[in-house]
Short mmCIF file of C-alpha atoms and ligand atoms in Angstrom, two decimals:
data_model
loop_
_atom_site.label_atom_id
_atom_site.label_comp_id
_atom_site.label_asym_id
_atom_site.label_seq_id
_atom_site.Cartn_x
_atom_site.Cartn_y
_atom_site.Cartn_z
CA MET D 15 0.18 4.21 39.99
CA SER D 16 1.22 6.84 37.51
CA ALA D 17 -1.43 7.92 35.01
CA PRO D 18 -0.72 6.21 31.46
CA SER D 19 1.64 7.85 29.08
CA TRP D 20 2.57 7.48 25.51
CA PRO D 21 6.00 9.41 25.02
CA LEU D 22 5.49 10.31 21.15
CA GLU D 23 8.44 12.16 19.49
CA LYS D 24 7.78 15.16 17.16
CA SER D 25 10.79 15.29 15.03
CA PHE D 26 8.48 16.51 11.82
CA THR D 27 7.79 19.84 13.70
CA SER D 28 11.87 20.69 13.38
CA LEU D 29 10.69 21.15 9.79
CA PRO D 30 9.34 24.86 8.61
CA GLU D 31 6.02 25.61 9.99
CA LEU D 32 4.19 25.88 6.46
CA LEU D 33 4.37 22.16 6.32
CA PHE D 34 1.92 21.55 9.25
CA GLU D 35 -0.62 23.02 11.93
CA HIS D 36 -1.14 22.38 15.21
CA THR D 37 -4.49 20.91 15.67
CA ARG D 38 -7.12 18.85 17.93
CA ALA D 39 -9.11 15.86 17.34
CA THR D 40 -12.78 16.85 17.41
CA PRO D 41 -14.05 14.96 20.18
CA VAL D 42 -16.76 12.37 19.27
CA GLU D 43 -19.62 11.30 21.01
CA ASN D 44 -19.69 7.69 22.31
CA PRO D 45 -16.60 5.73 20.99
CA SER D 46 -15.92 2.27 21.14
CA LEU D 47 -13.35 -0.09 19.97
CA LEU D 48 -13.86 -2.07 16.73
CA ALA D 49 -10.76 -3.81 16.80
CA ILE D 50 -7.20 -3.48 18.13
CA ASN D 51 -4.21 -4.95 16.04
CA THR D 52 -2.23 -7.12 18.24
CA PRO D 53 0.44 -8.47 16.33
CA LEU D 54 1.10 -4.69 15.48
CA VAL D 55 0.95 -3.82 19.16
CA LYS D 56 3.38 -6.21 19.81
CA LEU D 57 5.90 -5.03 16.91
CA LEU D 58 5.47 -1.42 18.22
CA GLU D 59 6.33 -2.67 22.17
CA LEU D 60 2.91 -1.21 23.13
CA ASP D 61 1.01 -2.10 26.09
CA GLU D 62 -2.41 -3.52 24.59
CA SER D 63 -3.87 -3.43 28.09
CA ILE D 64 -3.78 0.47 28.09
CA LEU D 65 -4.56 0.66 24.55
CA ARG D 66 -7.94 -0.90 25.55
CA SER D 67 -8.37 0.79 28.60
CA SER D 68 -10.62 3.98 28.90
CA ILE D 69 -7.76 6.38 28.76
CA GLY D 70 -6.35 4.21 25.54
CA LEU D 71 -10.00 4.43 23.90
CA SER D 72 -9.88 8.31 24.49
CA TRP D 73 -6.66 8.64 22.83
CA LEU D 74 -7.54 6.13 19.93
CA SER D 75 -11.17 8.27 19.34
CA GLY D 76 -9.33 12.00 19.85
CA ASN D 77 -11.33 12.69 22.75
CA SER D 78 -7.85 13.38 24.22
CA ALA D 79 -4.19 13.01 23.59
CA PRO D 80 -1.66 11.45 25.32
CA PRO D 81 0.22 14.09 27.91
CA ASN D 82 2.79 16.27 26.32
CA THR D 83 1.64 15.48 22.45
CA THR D 84 1.28 18.20 20.07
CA PRO D 85 -1.11 16.60 17.24
CA ILE D 86 -0.46 18.28 14.06
CA ALA D 87 -2.26 18.35 10.60
CA GLN D 88 0.34 18.12 7.69
CA ALA D 89 0.39 20.16 4.90
CA TYR D 90 0.76 18.41 1.16
CA ALA D 91 -0.31 19.35 -2.57
CA GLY D 92 -0.76 16.56 -5.17
CA HIS D 93 -1.56 15.57 -8.73
CA GLN D 94 -5.09 13.93 -8.38
CA PHE D 95 -5.90 12.28 -11.60
CA GLY D 96 -3.17 14.41 -13.53
CA ARG D 97 -4.47 17.56 -12.18
CA PHE D 98 -2.28 19.55 -9.91
CA VAL D 99 -4.03 20.72 -6.79
CA PRO D 100 -1.81 22.97 -4.58
CA SER D 101 -3.31 22.78 -1.11
CA LEU D 102 -4.67 19.13 -0.01
CA GLY D 103 -3.34 18.39 3.51
CA ASP D 104 -4.65 16.08 6.09
CA GLY D 105 -8.06 16.99 5.75
CA ARG D 106 -9.26 14.53 8.32
CA ALA D 107 -6.35 13.54 9.90
CA LEU D 108 -3.76 14.31 12.33
CA LEU D 109 -0.39 13.09 13.33
CA LEU D 110 -0.54 12.46 17.31
CA GLY D 111 3.25 11.93 16.99
CA GLU D 112 6.08 9.57 16.22
CA HIS D 113 6.85 6.41 18.46
CA ARG D 114 10.38 5.17 18.73
CA LEU D 115 10.94 1.30 19.27
CA SER D 116 13.91 0.02 21.19
CA ASN D 117 16.03 -0.52 17.98
CA GLY D 118 15.58 3.08 16.98
CA GLU D 119 12.77 2.53 14.39
CA LEU D 120 10.67 5.53 14.07
CA TYR D 121 6.93 5.26 13.39
CA ASP D 122 4.33 7.91 12.71
CA ILE D 123 1.22 7.62 14.85
CA GLN D 124 -1.89 9.14 13.06
CA LEU D 125 -5.48 9.26 13.57
CA LYS D 126 -7.84 9.27 10.35
CA GLY D 127 -11.08 10.46 10.62
CA SER D 128 -10.53 12.63 13.72
CA GLY D 129 -12.50 15.84 12.76
CA ARG D 130 -12.07 18.99 10.85
CA THR D 131 -8.67 20.73 10.24
CA LYS D 132 -7.47 23.81 8.02
CA PHE D 133 -7.07 21.67 5.43
CA SER D 134 -10.69 20.32 5.46
CA ARG D 135 -11.94 22.47 2.36
CA GLY D 136 -15.68 21.23 2.16
CA GLY D 137 -15.26 18.11 3.75
CA ASP D 138 -16.15 17.18 7.62
CA GLY D 139 -13.11 15.71 8.28
CA ARG D 140 -14.74 12.08 8.99
CA ALA D 141 -14.33 8.73 8.13
CA ALA D 142 -16.94 5.67 7.57
CA LEU D 143 -16.48 2.40 9.37
CA GLY D 144 -16.34 -0.03 6.14
CA PRO D 145 -13.78 1.98 4.30
CA MET D 146 -11.36 1.96 7.67
CA VAL D 147 -11.75 -1.40 8.13
CA ARG D 148 -10.95 -1.87 4.37
CA GLU D 149 -7.56 -0.34 5.09
CA TYR D 150 -7.05 -2.44 7.80
CA ILE D 151 -7.67 -5.49 5.88
CA VAL D 152 -5.42 -4.31 2.98
CA GLY D 153 -2.62 -3.55 5.10
CA GLU D 154 -2.41 -6.80 6.96
CA PHE D 155 -2.44 -8.80 3.98
CA LEU D 156 0.26 -6.74 1.94
CA SER D 157 2.29 -6.89 5.10
CA ALA D 158 1.74 -10.55 5.53
CA VAL D 159 3.32 -10.99 2.13
CA GLY D 160 6.17 -8.85 2.58
CA ILE D 161 4.93 -5.54 0.68
CA PRO D 162 5.68 -2.45 2.50
CA THR D 163 2.91 -0.95 3.76
CA THR D 164 1.46 1.53 6.27
CA ARG D 165 -0.71 -0.45 8.95
CA ALA D 166 -3.89 0.15 10.79
CA LEU D 167 -3.05 -0.09 14.86
CA ALA D 168 -6.93 0.04 15.96
CA VAL D 169 -10.30 0.83 14.40
CA THR D 170 -12.45 2.89 16.76
CA ILE D 171 -16.03 3.25 16.21
CA THR D 172 -17.11 7.18 17.02
CA GLY D 173 -20.91 6.44 18.01
CA GLU D 174 -21.61 9.20 15.78
CA SER D 175 -23.33 8.84 12.19
CA ILE D 176 -21.93 10.72 9.37
CA GLN D 177 -23.48 11.80 5.97
CA ARG D 178 -22.67 10.58 3.23
CA GLU D 179 -25.33 9.60 0.13
CA LYS D 180 -26.86 7.86 2.93
CA PRO D 181 -25.94 8.08 6.83
CA LEU D 182 -22.85 5.85 7.82
CA ILE D 183 -21.27 4.88 10.94
CA GLY D 184 -18.33 7.20 12.01
CA ALA D 185 -15.16 5.55 12.67
CA ILE D 186 -11.31 6.50 13.14
CA LEU D 187 -8.49 4.60 12.30
CA THR D 188 -5.02 4.45 14.06
CA ARG D 189 -2.44 4.44 11.23
CA VAL D 190 0.97 3.43 11.61
CA ALA D 191 3.38 4.62 8.88
CA LYS D 192 7.28 4.67 8.57
CA SER D 193 6.22 8.36 7.84
CA HIS D 194 3.48 10.45 5.91
CA ILE D 195 6.10 11.88 3.74
CA ARG D 196 4.44 12.49 0.39
CA ILE D 197 5.58 13.34 -3.04
CA GLY D 198 2.86 15.74 -2.52
CA THR D 199 4.67 17.31 0.30
CA PHE D 200 7.48 18.25 -1.91
CA GLU D 201 5.09 19.66 -4.32
CA TYR D 202 3.37 21.49 -1.86
CA LEU D 203 6.83 23.85 -0.98
CA HIS D 204 7.87 23.44 -4.59
CA ALA D 205 4.16 25.18 -5.85
CA ARG D 206 5.48 27.88 -3.51
CA SER D 207 8.92 28.32 -4.42
CA GLU D 208 10.27 27.29 -1.04
CA HIS D 209 13.54 26.40 -1.97
CA ALA D 210 15.27 26.44 1.42
CA ALA D 211 12.18 24.20 2.90
CA ILE D 212 12.44 21.62 0.20
CA GLU D 213 16.30 21.36 0.99
CA GLN D 214 15.61 20.44 4.51
CA LEU D 215 12.79 18.40 3.80
CA VAL D 216 15.25 16.32 1.77
CA ASN D 217 17.71 16.00 4.13
CA TYR D 218 15.10 15.18 6.72
CA CYS D 219 13.84 12.36 4.46
CA ILE D 220 17.39 11.06 4.11
CA SER D 221 18.40 10.81 7.74
CA ARG D 222 14.86 9.18 8.48
CA HIS D 223 13.91 7.25 5.79
CA TYR D 224 17.74 6.81 3.74
CA PRO D 225 20.57 7.14 6.10
CA GLU D 226 22.62 4.97 3.92
CA CYS D 227 22.45 8.06 1.46
CA GLN D 228 24.13 10.22 4.06
CA GLU D 229 27.72 8.81 3.14
CA ALA D 230 27.35 8.78 -0.79
CA PRO D 231 29.13 11.36 -2.70
CA ASP D 232 26.17 12.88 -4.17
CA PRO D 233 23.28 12.33 -1.06
CA VAL D 234 20.37 14.11 -3.05
CA TYR D 235 21.22 12.20 -6.33
CA SER D 236 21.65 9.01 -4.20
CA PHE D 237 18.02 9.70 -2.72
CA CYS D 238 16.53 10.19 -5.12
CA LYS D 239 17.73 6.82 -6.85
CA ARG D 240 16.92 4.91 -3.72
CA PHE D 241 13.72 6.11 -3.25
CA ILE D 242 12.96 5.44 -7.22
CA GLU D 243 14.07 1.76 -6.43
CA ARG D 244 11.67 1.51 -3.59
CA THR D 245 8.90 2.85 -5.57
CA ALA D 246 9.76 0.61 -8.46
CA SER D 247 10.04 -2.53 -6.40
CA LEU D 248 6.35 -1.54 -4.47
CA VAL D 249 4.69 -1.47 -7.70
CA SER D 250 6.31 -5.06 -8.97
CA GLN D 251 5.13 -6.61 -5.77
CA TRP D 252 1.76 -5.14 -5.84
CA LEU D 253 1.42 -6.31 -9.47
CA HIS D 254 2.43 -9.78 -8.31
CA VAL D 255 -0.20 -10.01 -6.06
CA GLY D 256 -3.00 -8.48 -8.32
CA PHE D 257 -3.56 -5.33 -6.53
CA ILE D 258 -4.55 -2.24 -7.90
CA HIS D 259 -4.32 0.58 -5.44
CA GLY D 260 -6.90 2.58 -7.17
CA VAL D 261 -5.89 6.11 -6.50
CA LEU D 262 -2.23 6.51 -7.78
CA ASN D 263 -2.26 10.32 -7.17
CA THR D 264 0.89 12.08 -6.12
CA ASP D 265 -0.49 12.71 -2.55
CA ASN D 266 -0.90 9.03 -1.99
CA ILE D 267 2.78 8.00 -2.70
CA THR D 268 4.94 8.05 0.11
CA ILE D 269 8.43 8.79 0.20
CA SER D 270 9.24 5.83 2.42
CA GLY D 271 8.19 3.33 -0.14
CA GLN D 272 5.20 2.23 1.72
CA SER D 273 1.71 1.61 0.55
CA ILE D 274 -0.63 4.07 1.75
CA ASP D 275 -4.35 5.44 1.41
CA PHE D 276 -6.40 2.18 0.13
CA GLY D 277 -9.42 3.80 -0.78
CA PRO D 278 -10.94 2.10 -3.95
CA CYS D 279 -8.09 -0.47 -4.13
CA ALA D 280 -9.25 -4.20 -4.91
CA PHE D 281 -7.38 -7.07 -6.09
CA ILE D 282 -7.96 -8.44 -9.69
CA ASP D 283 -9.64 -12.12 -9.95
CA THR D 284 -9.97 -12.82 -13.59
CA TYR D 285 -6.34 -11.63 -14.94
CA ASP D 286 -6.87 -8.55 -17.34
CA PRO D 287 -4.46 -5.55 -17.07
CA ALA D 288 -7.12 -3.00 -18.09
CA THR D 289 -9.26 -3.92 -15.12
CA VAL D 290 -10.21 -1.03 -12.67
CA PHE D 291 -12.64 -1.36 -10.23
CA SER D 292 -12.52 2.19 -9.06
CA SER D 293 -15.96 4.26 -9.62
CA ILE D 294 -14.05 7.18 -9.88
CA ASP D 295 -11.42 6.15 -12.36
CA VAL D 296 -13.56 6.77 -15.31
CA ASN D 297 -10.40 7.13 -17.67
CA ALA D 298 -8.87 3.79 -16.41
CA ARG D 299 -5.73 6.02 -15.38
CA TYR D 300 -5.17 3.83 -12.32
CA ALA D 301 -5.85 0.46 -13.92
CA TYR D 302 -3.82 -2.66 -12.52
CA GLY D 303 -1.18 -2.55 -15.78
CA ALA D 304 -1.28 1.28 -16.09
CA GLN D 305 0.25 1.34 -12.30
CA PRO D 306 3.74 1.02 -13.46
CA SER D 307 3.60 3.97 -15.80
CA ILE D 308 2.15 5.85 -13.76
CA MET D 309 4.60 5.80 -10.69
CA HIS D 310 6.83 6.61 -13.38
CA TRP D 311 4.80 9.91 -14.10
CA ASN D 312 4.57 10.56 -10.50
CA LEU D 313 8.23 10.22 -9.98
CA ALA D 314 8.86 12.70 -12.65
CA ARG D 315 6.65 14.91 -10.68
CA PHE D 316 8.74 14.48 -7.82
CA LEU D 317 12.21 14.84 -9.68
CA GLU D 318 10.65 18.61 -10.68
CA THR D 319 10.43 19.32 -6.87
CA VAL D 320 14.38 18.77 -6.28
CA LEU D 321 15.93 19.58 -9.65
CA PHE D 322 17.48 22.50 -8.37
CA LEU D 323 19.34 20.42 -6.08
CA LEU D 324 20.37 18.01 -8.42
CA ASP D 325 22.84 20.14 -10.43
CA ASP D 326 23.22 24.03 -10.34
CA ASP D 327 23.05 23.68 -14.41
CA THR D 328 19.69 23.02 -15.47
CA THR D 329 20.58 21.19 -18.32
CA LYS D 330 22.81 18.98 -16.21
CA ALA D 331 20.09 18.44 -13.97
CA LEU D 332 17.37 17.37 -16.25
CA GLU D 333 20.12 14.81 -17.71
CA LYS D 334 19.79 13.64 -14.08
CA ALA D 335 16.76 13.66 -14.16
CA ARG D 336 16.05 11.62 -17.12
CA ASP D 337 18.62 8.81 -15.87
CA LEU D 338 16.60 8.64 -12.79
CA LEU D 339 13.30 7.88 -14.61
CA GLN D 340 15.39 5.55 -16.67
CA HIS D 341 16.82 3.56 -13.51
CA PHE D 342 12.95 3.54 -12.33
CA GLU D 343 12.20 1.23 -15.87
CA THR D 344 15.03 -0.70 -15.58
CA VAL D 345 14.35 -1.54 -11.65
CA PHE D 346 10.91 -2.24 -12.28
CA HIS D 347 11.76 -4.58 -15.32
CA ALA D 348 14.11 -6.42 -13.14
CA ASP D 349 12.02 -6.59 -9.91
CA TRP D 350 9.00 -7.59 -11.95
CA HIS D 351 11.18 -10.82 -13.59
CA LEU D 352 12.61 -11.62 -10.23
CA GLY D 353 9.04 -11.92 -8.91
CA ILE D 354 7.21 -13.67 -11.89
CA ARG D 355 9.93 -16.15 -12.17
CA ALA D 356 9.77 -16.91 -8.25
CA LYS D 357 5.91 -17.10 -9.22
CA LEU D 358 6.62 -19.76 -11.53
CA GLY D 359 9.20 -21.39 -9.59
CA LEU D 360 11.80 -20.78 -11.85
CA ASN D 361 15.19 -21.44 -9.80
CA THR D 362 17.90 -20.87 -12.72
CA THR D 363 17.99 -18.60 -15.62
CA GLN D 364 17.21 -20.38 -19.20
CA PRO D 365 16.77 -18.63 -22.49
CA GLU D 366 13.19 -19.69 -22.43
CA ASP D 367 11.99 -18.05 -19.26
CA ALA D 368 10.70 -14.56 -20.16
CA GLU D 369 8.41 -16.29 -23.01
CA LEU D 370 7.56 -18.74 -20.69
CA ALA D 371 6.10 -16.08 -18.35
CA THR D 372 4.42 -14.08 -21.02
CA ASP D 373 2.48 -17.13 -22.33
CA PHE D 374 1.28 -18.01 -19.00
CA LEU D 375 -0.27 -14.52 -18.32
CA ASN D 376 -1.65 -14.57 -21.90
CA LEU D 377 -3.12 -17.86 -21.45
CA LEU D 378 -4.98 -16.21 -18.07
CA PHE D 379 -6.15 -13.37 -19.90
CA SER D 380 -7.63 -15.28 -23.09
CA ASN D 381 -9.15 -18.00 -20.90
CA LYS D 382 -10.55 -15.36 -18.26
CA LEU D 383 -8.63 -17.22 -15.61
CA ASP D 384 -8.46 -16.31 -11.61
CA PHE D 385 -4.77 -14.78 -11.45
CA THR D 386 -4.32 -15.84 -7.71
CA GLN D 387 -5.88 -19.19 -7.85
CA SER D 388 -4.11 -20.21 -11.31
CA PHE D 389 -0.28 -19.50 -9.99
CA ARG D 390 -1.79 -21.19 -6.83
CA LEU D 391 -2.75 -24.24 -8.80
CA ILE D 392 0.32 -24.65 -10.61
CA SER D 393 1.91 -24.73 -7.39
CA GLU D 394 0.11 -27.69 -6.32
CA SER D 395 0.71 -29.40 -9.65
CA SER D 396 -2.66 -29.26 -10.96
CA LEU D 397 -4.02 -27.21 -13.94
CA PRO D 398 -6.20 -23.99 -13.56
CA LEU D 399 -8.59 -25.14 -16.34
CA GLU D 400 -10.38 -28.13 -17.30
CA PRO D 401 -8.62 -29.85 -20.39
CA ASN D 402 -7.69 -27.24 -22.80
CA HIS D 403 -5.09 -27.86 -25.51
CA ALA D 404 -2.78 -24.31 -25.36
CA LEU D 405 -2.99 -24.62 -21.50
CA SER D 406 -1.70 -28.35 -21.61
CA HIS D 407 0.90 -27.45 -24.20
CA TRP D 408 1.90 -24.51 -21.74
CA HIS D 409 2.17 -26.64 -19.10
CA LYS D 410 4.16 -29.46 -20.69
CA LYS D 411 6.85 -26.87 -21.61
CA TRP D 412 6.48 -25.35 -17.86
CA ILE D 413 6.99 -29.04 -16.59
CA ASP D 414 9.87 -29.65 -18.12
CA ARG D 415 11.60 -26.27 -17.64
CA ILE D 416 10.85 -26.90 -13.67
CA HIS D 417 12.83 -30.23 -14.07
CA LEU D 418 15.69 -31.14 -11.61
CA SER D 419 17.98 -30.93 -14.77
CA LYS D 420 17.35 -27.62 -15.68
CA ASN D 421 16.35 -26.19 -12.18
CA LYS D 422 18.82 -27.53 -10.03
CA ARG D 423 16.11 -28.67 -7.48
CA SER D 424 13.42 -31.59 -7.21
CA THR D 425 10.23 -30.62 -8.55
CA ASP D 426 8.71 -31.20 -4.94
CA ALA D 427 11.35 -28.47 -3.68
CA THR D 428 9.89 -26.22 -6.60
CA PHE D 429 6.38 -27.02 -5.56
CA SER D 430 6.61 -26.09 -2.20
CA ALA D 431 8.77 -22.81 -2.88
CA MET D 432 5.67 -21.84 -5.06
CA LYS D 433 3.33 -22.37 -2.58
CA GLN D 434 5.56 -19.99 -0.34
CA THR D 435 5.46 -17.56 -3.05
CA ASN D 436 1.89 -17.45 -4.21
CA PRO D 437 -0.77 -16.84 -1.78
CA LEU D 438 -3.91 -19.09 -1.57
CA TYR D 439 -5.72 -16.49 0.58
CA ILE D 440 -5.79 -12.73 -0.68
CA PRO D 441 -8.60 -10.40 0.21
CA ARG D 442 -11.02 -11.15 -2.51
CA ASN D 443 -13.36 -8.22 -3.08
CA HIS D 444 -16.50 -10.34 -2.61
CA ILE D 445 -15.39 -11.84 1.03
CA VAL D 446 -14.23 -8.37 1.82
CA GLU D 447 -17.14 -6.81 1.39
CA LYS D 448 -19.09 -9.34 3.09
CA VAL D 449 -16.85 -8.68 6.15
CA LEU D 450 -17.52 -4.99 5.83
CA SER D 451 -21.31 -5.03 5.93
CA THR D 452 -21.17 -7.83 9.07
CA CYS D 453 -18.77 -5.21 11.06
CA GLN D 454 -21.65 -2.57 10.54
CA GLN D 455 -24.20 -4.66 11.47
CA THR D 456 -22.64 -6.45 14.64
CA LEU D 457 -20.08 -3.57 15.52
CA ASP D 458 -17.86 -6.28 16.58
CA SER D 459 -14.77 -7.54 14.83
CA LYS D 460 -15.61 -11.64 14.67
CA GLU D 461 -15.59 -12.02 11.08
CA LEU D 462 -12.73 -9.61 10.50
CA ASP D 463 -10.68 -11.31 12.99
CA LYS D 464 -11.42 -14.74 11.05
CA LEU D 465 -10.40 -13.52 7.73
CA LEU D 466 -7.44 -11.84 9.11
CA SER D 467 -6.28 -15.07 10.63
CA PHE D 468 -5.94 -16.31 6.88
CA LEU D 469 -4.74 -13.25 5.14
CA ARG D 470 -1.95 -13.15 7.86
CA ALA D 471 -0.67 -16.56 7.13
CA PRO D 472 -1.58 -16.55 3.23
CA TYR D 473 0.22 -19.42 1.92
CA THR D 474 -0.77 -21.74 4.32
CA GLU D 475 -4.19 -23.47 3.73
CA VAL D 476 -6.50 -24.28 6.48
CA PRO D 477 -8.74 -27.18 6.24
CA ALA D 478 -12.67 -26.14 5.16
CA THR D 479 -11.97 -22.41 4.06
CA GLU D 480 -12.77 -22.80 0.29
CA VAL D 481 -15.31 -20.02 0.68
CA PHE D 482 -12.43 -17.65 1.53
CA HIS D 483 -10.41 -18.72 -1.28
CA THR D 484 -12.41 -19.45 -4.05
CA PRO D 485 -12.95 -16.86 -7.11
CA PRO D 486 -15.80 -14.65 -6.76
CA PRO D 487 -19.62 -15.86 -8.31
CA PRO D 488 -20.22 -14.49 -11.72
CA GLU D 489 -22.37 -11.92 -10.19
CA TRP D 490 -19.50 -9.99 -8.84
CA LYS D 491 -18.54 -9.20 -12.51
CA GLY D 492 -18.44 -5.74 -12.91
CA TYR D 493 -17.65 -5.52 -9.12
CA LYS D 494 -17.08 -1.15 -8.22
CA THR D 495 -15.31 0.43 -5.63
CA PHE D 496 -16.20 3.70 -4.21
CA CYS D 497 -13.70 6.21 -2.47
CA GLY D 498 -15.72 6.32 0.79
CA THR D 499 -14.45 9.85 1.67
P1 AMP W 18 -7.97 10.69 -0.07
O1 AMP W 18 -8.77 10.54 -1.42
O2 AMP W 18 -8.55 10.13 1.03
O3 AMP W 18 -6.57 10.37 -0.23
O4 AMP W 18 -8.06 12.12 0.35
C1 AMP W 18 -7.62 13.29 -0.60
C2 AMP W 18 -7.77 14.66 0.15
O5 AMP W 18 -9.14 15.00 0.49
C3 AMP W 18 -7.14 14.62 1.20
O6 AMP W 18 -6.44 16.03 1.81
C4 AMP W 18 -7.77 14.43 2.67
O7 AMP W 18 -7.39 14.92 3.85
C5 AMP W 18 -8.81 15.13 2.06
N1 AMP W 18 -10.44 14.40 2.60
C6 AMP W 18 -10.73 13.42 2.16
N2 AMP W 18 -11.90 12.87 2.80
C7 AMP W 18 -12.21 13.87 3.71
C8 AMP W 18 -13.18 14.38 4.95
N3 AMP W 18 -14.09 13.69 4.77
N4 AMP W 18 -13.18 15.67 5.05
C9 AMP W 18 -11.97 16.52 5.00
N5 AMP W 18 -11.26 16.31 4.13
C10 AMP W 18 -10.95 15.03 3.38
MG1 MG W 19 -4.97 10.28 0.44
#
């Protein structure tokens, strides 16, 4: 029998060398597998038994690299909390290579927590188990509700402890992404006036992520436009499941339009657009309701890097950039309305719809109601509250609105469609924290797998699982997340 192999491609290394550094993972003492993502293994047409074997474990822990692979750390820059940092890069990650599916799709396979690289600055290159498991959970949920996202293929325990405020269990996440190119990758080149390299990177992104733009009259403009559309729709989808990314720095925004880097991310419970969970986001820059405008800001940073490709005439280039940013707003609003209409079961367009949606959100806010539970309750034709005049009044109007005569489908059909749109299960902060702490105690994935079984089918109620979908008890008010780096 021949030795197991994992034939990974390396198209990224065709790009200018200043974008990456050949690197090796730092071996770990005593690796063991916490979890393998079986649905993703299947999707990637991989062999789970190889990944679970000792050679597989050695690849996933960075103790060896699959034959003929040449891992790299990628360079990028980024605006962190508004401040430009010209050199960030994979300080604790490496790209093993790119995995091709039989249908031609290409996925980056990255190890996160694999040791120091040229880009580590003061860091130790390592990651802790808790945050890596959180990243796994969030990716699975976003994927289950159809939101573009990077996902975890495996979580490996290194057998080493890492020093943070206190010693923590070290772990490595195997991350799968359409690519790890970020706005920050463009900024890295822009800050160094590497114009030819930016042009190469644009062409690479078009052929890898936006092949439809190749035939457009102006491929670069069309690429920017499509990228902006994907990003606008991403943010709108986040809002509709109550997701707060937490660190929307430009280095955490992928060019492919996937969600990435779930550090201090969390889901809102009571509806309040000003909600912030991240302990480091002291100015609420990345609050729930700020995400669309911050993404708009991030896209402006991106457009600065490709401005010279939009037009030789700077005035014209700026005009195009302004149009593109305006396009973000247009697409975001359209997508947001489309999403909220689906959440409210509105199947036709009526003049009162926008107001109906805003009124409901205002009622959730003023009554401090749980966002996820409220949408789910109305989908089950209940009210999210004890008798309350304003809410009952709204509910009457809404029931009238979804009547067959206006909505062109039976109320029952509306309710069942809503139940396929409004998840019952989300990664509730208090539940996620409990699972993370169990994983750290038991070093097995039993509780994690149980939570994932609900999150992967988040619309389908499983009997006797109230603890998984009930809003947090009051002592969870003021919950904070930490970056976990
Ligand atoms: P993040 O907050 O995870 O998006 O990371 C921001 C930057 O810090 C990236 O360049 C990371 O590679 C780097 N970084 C985060 N944690 C570490 C660490 N423990 N060691 C080295 N670099 C790190
Ligand atoms: Mg990051």
